[in-house]
PDB file of C-alpha atoms in Angstrom:
ATOM      1  CA  MET A   1     -11.203   0.575 -16.060  1.00 45.00           C
ATOM      2  CA  GLY A   2     -14.029   3.001 -17.086  1.00 41.00           C
ATOM      3  CA  LYS A   3     -11.688   6.020 -17.357  1.00 38.00           C
ATOM      4  CA  LYS A   4     -12.660   9.339 -18.818  1.00 37.00           C
ATOM      5  CA  GLU A   5     -10.953  10.943 -21.838  1.00 36.00           C
ATOM      6  CA  GLY A   6      -7.563  12.361 -20.980  1.00 38.00           C
ATOM      7  CA  VAL A   7      -6.694  10.117 -18.039  1.00 37.00           C
ATOM      8  CA  ALA A   8      -5.954   6.772 -19.789  1.00 37.00           C
ATOM      9  CA  MET A   9      -2.428   7.759 -20.857  1.00 33.00           C
ATOM     10  CA  LYS A  10      -1.480   8.461 -17.245  1.00 77.00           C
ATOM     11  CA  LEU A  11      -2.496   5.034 -15.860  1.00 90.00           C
ATOM     12  CA  ARG A  12      -0.483   1.807 -15.998  1.00 96.00           C
ATOM     13  CA  THR A  13      -2.697  -1.146 -16.320  1.00 96.00           C
ATOM     14  CA  ILE A  14      -2.151  -4.384 -14.380  1.00 97.00           C
ATOM     15  CA  SER A  15      -5.365  -6.127 -15.256  1.00 97.00           C
ATOM     16  CA  GLU A  16      -8.846  -5.518 -16.632  1.00 96.00           C
ATOM     17  CA  ARG A  17      -9.858  -4.227 -13.157  1.00 97.00           C
ATOM     18  CA  ILE A  18      -6.585  -2.964 -11.679  1.00 98.00           C
ATOM     19  CA  ALA A  19      -4.389  -0.044 -12.607  1.00 97.00           C
ATOM     20  CA  TYR A  20      -2.198   2.512 -10.877  1.00 97.00           C
ATOM     21  CA  PHE A  21      -0.660   5.996 -11.175  1.00 96.00           C
ATOM     22  CA  PRO A  22       3.165   5.625 -10.778  1.00 96.00           C
ATOM     23  CA  ALA A  23       5.009   7.142  -7.822  1.00 96.00           C
ATOM     24  CA  THR A  24       7.014  10.349  -8.363  1.00 95.00           C
ATOM     25  CA  THR A  25      10.041  11.888  -6.652  1.00 94.00           C
ATOM     26  CA  GLN A  26       9.297  15.605  -7.378  1.00 93.00           C
ATOM     27  CA  PRO A  27       7.147  15.944  -5.439  1.00 94.00           C
ATOM     28  CA  LEU A  28       7.504  12.771  -3.388  1.00 96.00           C
ATOM     29  CA  SER A  29       4.242  10.881  -4.153  1.00 96.00           C
ATOM     30  CA  ALA A  30       3.423   7.191  -3.704  1.00 97.00           C
ATOM     31  CA  ASP A  31       1.969   4.905  -6.294  1.00 98.00           C
ATOM     32  CA  VAL A  32      -1.827   5.261  -6.249  1.00 98.00           C
ATOM     33  CA  GLY A  33      -3.759   2.050  -6.984  1.00 98.00           C
ATOM     34  CA  LEU A  34      -7.200   1.862  -8.659  1.00 98.00           C
ATOM     35  CA  VAL A  35      -9.566  -1.098  -8.539  1.00 98.00           C
ATOM     36  CA  ARG A  36     -12.681  -0.767 -10.650  1.00 97.00           C
ATOM     37  CA  GLY A  37     -15.642  -2.447  -8.931  1.00 98.00           C
ATOM     38  CA  ASP A  38     -19.159  -2.778 -10.345  1.00 97.00           C
ATOM     39  CA  ARG A  39     -20.360  -0.040  -7.993  1.00 97.00           C
ATOM     40  CA  PHE A  40     -17.238   1.732  -6.619  1.00 98.00           C
ATOM     41  CA  CYS A  41     -13.864   2.926  -7.648  1.00 98.00           C
ATOM     42  CA  TRP A  42     -11.533   1.616  -4.962  1.00 98.00           C
ATOM     43  CA  VAL A  43      -8.482   3.839  -4.357  1.00 98.00           C
ATOM     44  CA  PHE A  44      -5.399   2.581  -2.599  1.00 98.00           C
ATOM     45  CA  ASP A  45      -3.447   5.623  -1.313  1.00 98.00           C
ATOM     46  CA  VAL A  46      -4.070   9.077  -2.687  1.00 98.00           C
ATOM     47  CA  GLY A  47      -0.577  10.465  -3.296  1.00 97.00           C
ATOM     48  CA  ASN A  48       0.828  13.936  -2.960  1.00 97.00           C
ATOM     49  CA  SER A  49       0.702  15.565  -6.415  1.00 94.00           C
ATOM     50  CA  GLN A  50      -1.786  17.847  -8.056  1.00 94.00           C
ATOM     51  CA  GLU A  51      -1.497  15.639 -11.203  1.00 94.00           C
ATOM     52  CA  VAL A  52      -2.803  12.680  -9.241  1.00 95.00           C
ATOM     53  CA  VAL A  53      -5.582  14.921  -7.728  1.00 95.00           C
ATOM     54  CA  LYS A  54      -6.825  15.885 -11.162  1.00 94.00           C
ATOM     55  CA  ALA A  55      -6.606  12.262 -12.455  1.00 94.00           C
ATOM     56  CA  LEU A  56      -8.528  10.844  -9.409  1.00 94.00           C
ATOM     57  CA  GLN A  57     -11.194  13.614  -9.655  1.00 91.00           C
ATOM     58  CA  GLU A  58     -11.762  12.611 -13.289  1.00 91.00           C
ATOM     59  CA  GLN A  59     -12.253   8.881 -12.444  1.00 92.00           C
ATOM     60  CA  GLU A  60     -15.844   7.707 -12.801  1.00 91.00           C
ATOM     61  CA  GLY A  61     -17.736   6.251  -9.902  1.00 94.00           C
ATOM     62  CA  GLU A  62     -18.098   6.911  -6.251  1.00 97.00           C
ATOM     63  CA  LYS A  63     -14.838   6.350  -4.460  1.00 98.00           C
ATOM     64  CA  GLN A  64     -13.729   4.141  -1.533  1.00 98.00           C
ATOM     65  CA  ILE A  65     -10.394   5.012  -0.203  1.00 98.00           C
ATOM     66  CA  ILE A  66      -7.889   2.746   1.587  1.00 98.00           C
ATOM     67  CA  LEU A  67      -4.819   4.362   3.105  1.00 98.00           C
ATOM     68  CA  SER A  68      -1.813   2.143   3.557  1.00 98.00           C
ATOM     69  CA  HIS A  69      -0.321   4.320   6.321  1.00 97.00           C
ATOM     70  CA  PHE A  70      -0.026   7.899   7.446  1.00 95.00           C
ATOM     71  CA  HIS A  71       3.011   9.273   5.555  1.00 96.00           C
ATOM     72  CA  GLN A  72       2.265  12.381   3.546  1.00 96.00           C
ATOM     73  CA  ASP A  73       3.343  10.960   0.228  1.00 97.00           C
ATOM     74  CA  HIS A  74       0.453   8.428   0.553  1.00 98.00           C
ATOM     75  CA  THR A  75      -2.173  10.702   2.203  1.00 98.00           C
ATOM     76  CA  ALA A  76      -1.666  14.397   1.391  1.00 97.00           C
ATOM     77  CA  ASN A  77      -4.233  14.560  -1.368  1.00 97.00           C
ATOM     78  CA  LEU A  78      -7.116  13.199   0.792  1.00 98.00           C
ATOM     79  CA  ALA A  79      -8.908  16.450   1.407  1.00 96.00           C
ATOM     80  CA  GLN A  80      -9.134  17.076  -2.347  1.00 96.00           C
ATOM     81  CA  ILE A  81     -10.716  13.708  -3.278  1.00 96.00           C
ATOM     82  CA  PRO A  82     -14.428  13.203  -2.743  1.00 95.00           C
ATOM     83  CA  TYR A  83     -15.127   9.717  -1.289  1.00 97.00           C
ATOM     84  CA  GLN A  84     -17.881   7.619   0.225  1.00 97.00           C
ATOM     85  CA  GLN A  85     -15.794   5.707   2.801  1.00 97.00           C
ATOM     86  CA  LEU A  86     -12.219   5.793   4.194  1.00 98.00           C
ATOM     87  CA  TYR A  87     -10.464   2.737   5.556  1.00 98.00           C
ATOM     88  CA  CYS A  88      -7.077   2.893   7.404  1.00 98.00           C
ATOM     89  CA  GLY A  89      -5.034   1.635  10.326  1.00 96.00           C
ATOM     90  CA  ALA A  90      -5.507   2.727  13.893  1.00 94.00           C
ATOM     91  CA  TYR A  91      -2.494   5.059  13.861  1.00 94.00           C
ATOM     92  CA  THR A  92      -3.663   6.743  10.695  1.00 96.00           C
ATOM     93  CA  ARG A  93      -7.156   7.077  12.158  1.00 96.00           C
ATOM     94  CA  GLU A  94      -5.636   8.806  15.174  1.00 95.00           C
ATOM     95  CA  LYS A  95      -3.784  11.240  13.053  1.00 93.00           C
ATOM     96  CA  LEU A  96      -6.542  12.054  10.677  1.00 95.00           C
ATOM     97  CA  GLN A  97      -9.469  11.861  13.190  1.00 96.00           C
ATOM     98  CA  LYS A  98     -11.497  10.145  10.509  1.00 96.00           C
ATOM     99  CA  GLY A  99     -11.824   6.721   8.847  1.00 97.00           C
ATOM    100  CA  THR A 100     -12.839   3.067   9.620  1.00 98.00           C
ATOM    101  CA  VAL A 101     -10.021   1.211  11.308  1.00 97.00           C
ATOM    102  CA  ILE A 102      -9.066  -2.199   9.859  1.00 97.00           C
ATOM    103  CA  GLN A 103      -8.151  -4.361  12.905  1.00 95.00           C
ATOM    104  CA  SER A 104      -8.728  -7.710  11.258  1.00 97.00           C
ATOM    105  CA  PRO A 105      -9.140  -9.002   7.676  1.00 97.00           C
ATOM    106  CA  PHE A 106     -12.315  -7.577   6.123  1.00 95.00           C
ATOM    107  CA  SER A 107     -13.682  -8.858   2.749  1.00 97.00           C
ATOM    108  CA  CYS A 108     -16.349  -7.573   0.474  1.00 97.00           C
ATOM    109  CA  GLU A 109     -17.626  -8.191  -3.115  1.00 98.00           C
ATOM    110  CA  ASP A 110     -18.014  -5.507  -5.738  1.00 98.00           C
ATOM    111  CA  GLY A 111     -17.634  -7.397  -8.999  1.00 98.00           C
ATOM    112  CA  VAL A 112     -14.159  -8.165  -7.593  1.00 98.00           C
ATOM    113  CA  LYS A 113     -13.275  -9.705  -4.233  1.00 98.00           C
ATOM    114  CA  LEU A 114     -11.493  -7.239  -1.982  1.00 98.00           C
ATOM    115  CA  THR A 115      -9.879  -8.141   1.302  1.00 98.00           C
ATOM    116  CA  LEU A 116      -8.476  -5.355   3.500  1.00 98.00           C
ATOM    117  CA  PHE A 117      -6.026  -6.642   6.182  1.00 98.00           C
ATOM    118  CA  PRO A 118      -3.780  -5.097   8.866  1.00 97.00           C
ATOM    119  CA  LEU A 119      -0.056  -5.362   8.714  1.00 96.00           C
ATOM    120  CA  PRO A 120       2.424  -4.771  11.574  1.00 92.00           C
ATOM    121  CA  ALA A 121       4.252  -2.093   9.528  1.00 77.00           C
ATOM    122  CA  VAL A 122       7.938  -2.413   9.643  1.00 80.00           C
ATOM    123  CA  HIS A 123       8.071   1.028   7.925  1.00 85.00           C
ATOM    124  CA  GLU A 124       5.292   2.842   9.845  1.00 81.00           C
ATOM    125  CA  LYS A 125       2.764   2.114  12.515  1.00 81.00           C
ATOM    126  CA  GLY A 126      -0.368   0.304  11.622  1.00 85.00           C
ATOM    127  CA  ALA A 127      -0.294  -0.420   7.904  1.00 95.00           C
ATOM    128  CA  VAL A 128      -3.147  -1.757   5.806  1.00 97.00           C
ATOM    129  CA  GLY A 129      -2.924  -4.001   2.704  1.00 98.00           C
ATOM    130  CA  LEU A 130      -5.490  -4.710   0.008  1.00 98.00           C
ATOM    131  CA  GLU A 131      -5.845  -8.066  -1.749  1.00 98.00           C
ATOM    132  CA  VAL A 132      -7.861  -8.216  -4.982  1.00 98.00           C
ATOM    133  CA  ASN A 133      -9.364 -11.417  -6.353  1.00 97.00           C
ATOM    134  CA  GLU A 134      -6.784 -13.448  -4.381  1.00 96.00           C
ATOM    135  CA  GLU A 135      -4.359 -12.481  -7.192  1.00 98.00           C
ATOM    136  CA  TYR A 136      -2.765  -9.163  -6.382  1.00 98.00           C
ATOM    137  CA  ALA A 137      -2.035  -7.456  -3.053  1.00 98.00           C
ATOM    138  CA  PHE A 138      -1.261  -3.790  -2.625  1.00 98.00           C
ATOM    139  CA  LEU A 139       1.191  -3.440   0.275  1.00 98.00           C
ATOM    140  CA  GLY A 140       2.286   0.209   0.051  1.00 97.00           C
ATOM    141  CA  ASP A 141       5.526   0.632   2.044  1.00 97.00           C
ATOM    142  CA  ALA A 142       4.738  -2.168   4.588  1.00 95.00           C
ATOM    143  CA  VAL A 143       7.762  -4.398   3.809  1.00 95.00           C
ATOM    144  CA  TYR A 144      10.331  -1.558   3.967  1.00 96.00           C
ATOM    145  CA  GLY A 145      12.356  -0.467   6.946  1.00 95.00           C
ATOM    146  CA  ALA A 146      12.244   2.951   8.601  1.00 92.00           C
ATOM    147  CA  ARG A 147      15.000   5.473   7.714  1.00 90.00           C
ATOM    148  CA  LYS A 148      17.037   6.477  10.771  1.00 88.00           C
ATOM    149  CA  LYS A 149      20.289   8.545  10.682  1.00 85.00           C
ATOM    150  CA  GLY A 150      21.295   7.249   7.271  1.00 91.00           C
ATOM    151  CA  LYS A 151      20.420   3.647   7.924  1.00 95.00           C
ATOM    152  CA  VAL A 152      17.348   1.513   7.330  1.00 96.00           C
ATOM    153  CA  ALA A 153      15.999   0.140  10.583  1.00 95.00           C
ATOM    154  CA  TYR A 154      13.945  -3.139  10.842  1.00 96.00           C
ATOM    155  CA  ASN A 155      11.999  -4.057  13.918  1.00 95.00           C
ATOM    156  CA  LEU A 156      12.625  -7.800  13.739  1.00 95.00           C
ATOM    157  CA  ASN A 157       9.493  -8.774  15.538  1.00 94.00           C
ATOM    158  CA  PHE A 158       7.518  -6.879  12.931  1.00 95.00           C
ATOM    159  CA  VAL A 159       9.518  -8.482  10.132  1.00 96.00           C
ATOM    160  CA  LYS A 160       8.665 -11.929  11.519  1.00 96.00           C
ATOM    161  CA  ASP A 161       4.956 -11.062  11.842  1.00 96.00           C
ATOM    162  CA  THR A 162       4.879  -9.584   8.345  1.00 96.00           C
ATOM    163  CA  ILE A 163       6.327 -12.723   6.914  1.00 97.00           C
ATOM    164  CA  GLU A 164       3.706 -14.873   8.676  1.00 97.00           C
ATOM    165  CA  ILE A 165       0.817 -12.655   7.439  1.00 97.00           C
ATOM    166  CA  LEU A 166       2.112 -12.514   3.858  1.00 98.00           C
ATOM    167  CA  GLU A 167       2.692 -16.286   3.716  1.00 98.00           C
ATOM    168  CA  LYS A 168      -1.024 -16.718   4.344  1.00 96.00           C
ATOM    169  CA  CYS A 169      -2.030 -14.180   1.706  1.00 97.00           C
ATOM    170  CA  ARG A 170      -3.474 -15.936  -1.306  1.00 97.00           C
ATOM    171  CA  ALA A 171      -2.295 -13.331  -3.818  1.00 98.00           C
ATOM    172  CA  SER A 172       0.558 -14.507  -6.060  1.00 98.00           C
ATOM    173  CA  SER A 173       1.758 -10.971  -6.800  1.00 98.00           C
ATOM    174  CA  PHE A 174       2.596  -8.165  -4.334  1.00 98.00           C
ATOM    175  CA  LEU A 175       2.436  -4.455  -5.323  1.00 98.00           C
ATOM    176  CA  LEU A 176       5.246  -2.471  -3.682  1.00 98.00           C
ATOM    177  CA  SER A 177       5.055   1.408  -3.796  1.00 97.00           C
ATOM    178  CA  HIS A 178       8.116   3.449  -4.895  1.00 96.00           C
ATOM    179  CA  THR A 179       9.654   0.711  -7.002  1.00 95.00           C
ATOM    180  CA  ALA A 180      10.190   0.673 -10.708  1.00 91.00           C
ATOM    181  CA  ALA A 181       8.646  -2.751 -11.214  1.00 95.00           C
ATOM    182  CA  PHE A 182       5.767  -2.232  -8.791  1.00 97.00           C
ATOM    183  CA  VAL A 183       4.470  -5.820  -9.310  1.00 98.00           C
ATOM    184  CA  TYR A 184       6.572  -8.570  -7.705  1.00 98.00           C
ATOM    185  CA  PRO A 185       6.126 -12.267  -7.343  1.00 98.00           C
ATOM    186  CA  LYS A 186       4.925 -13.200  -3.800  1.00 98.00           C
ATOM    187  CA  ALA A 187       7.865 -15.635  -3.477  1.00 98.00           C
ATOM    188  CA  GLN A 188      10.411 -12.921  -4.309  1.00 98.00           C
ATOM    189  CA  VAL A 189       9.169 -10.528  -1.672  1.00 98.00           C
ATOM    190  CA  LEU A 190       8.991 -13.265   0.961  1.00 98.00           C
ATOM    191  CA  ALA A 191      12.462 -14.439   0.142  1.00 98.00           C
ATOM    192  CA  ARG A 192      13.795 -10.902   0.598  1.00 96.00           C
ATOM    193  CA  LEU A 193      12.123 -10.448   3.913  1.00 97.00           C
ATOM    194  CA  LYS A 194      13.406 -13.837   5.097  1.00 97.00           C
ATOM    195  CA  ALA A 195      16.855 -12.930   3.986  1.00 96.00           C
ATOM    196  CA  ILE A 196      16.678  -9.673   6.056  1.00 96.00           C
ATOM    197  CA  TYR A 197      15.349 -11.577   9.095  1.00 96.00           C
ATOM    198  CA  ALA A 198      18.223 -14.067   8.760  1.00 97.00           C
ATOM    199  CA  LEU A 199      20.729 -11.298   9.384  1.00 96.00           C
ATOM    200  CA  ARG A 200      19.460 -10.722  12.921  1.00 95.00           C
ATOM    201  CA  THR A 201      21.707 -10.917  15.933  1.00 95.00           C
ATOM    202  CA  PRO A 202      20.333 -12.983  18.785  1.00 92.00           C
ATOM    203  CA  GLY A 203      19.028 -10.733  21.547  1.00 93.00           C
ATOM    204  CA  GLU A 204      18.818  -7.681  19.303  1.00 95.00           C
ATOM    205  CA  ALA A 205      15.345  -6.207  18.576  1.00 94.00           C
ATOM    206  CA  TYR A 206      16.418  -4.172  15.533  1.00 94.00           C
ATOM    207  CA  LEU A 207      18.548  -4.624  12.455  1.00 96.00           C
ATOM    208  CA  PHE A 208      20.266  -1.717  10.765  1.00 96.00           C
ATOM    209  CA  LEU A 209      21.187  -1.901   7.085  1.00 96.00           C
ATOM    210  CA  ASN A 210      22.630   0.637   4.602  1.00 94.00           C
ATOM    211  CA  PRO A 211      20.010   1.784   2.058  1.00 92.00           C
ATOM    212  CA  HIS A 212      21.576  -0.138  -0.854  1.00 87.00           C
ATOM    213  CA  THR A 213      21.461  -3.429   1.026  1.00 86.00           C
ATOM    214  CA  ALA A 214      17.907  -2.880   2.085  1.00 87.00           C
ATOM    215  CA  GLN A 215      16.510  -2.335  -1.334  1.00 87.00           C
ATOM    216  CA  PHE A 216      14.002  -4.734  -2.779  1.00 86.00           C
TER     217      PHE A 216
END
């Protein structure tokens, strides 16, 4: 990964090119993904803790940042991280007033093949995913429901659209933020989403589950 001294122990390695800083609860901060390209250090979400700020600042290479969605636990550190380019969804762009909007799949090569793609965002408006080498896909919180009055709400149209998009994704492993495992088989994530969708009531646009039932 080309990490400087003092940062290696904080990273969890997924492959030769991919690693991440685990999410925390105090403060609430999302998992922060790193993909080491030949030219750039690609950062998926920037978290919400000063420990992550320091670690990202110490990473070698000019940074390209992808924000999965606008929630503060994924974006709060942005102003403290120097970067060359920022990619995000339309709603995140509207909130931040900066960034290149990903409206359709966009691929590039940097020693690794990276594909940025939009997701309908059950959890929050306009999410973005990142597929790496057609092996792993960072999804952030895109497969989760939205918390409302103690329940987890799923827009069922978004769930259906998310299933269709992820079925076409070539990656065999999905990376889900805020989970202990972080790396999940594609089949397992799709099976869970399909199980949630199967609970729908005809004519109802939303499904409400208790938090325990909604867990991945």
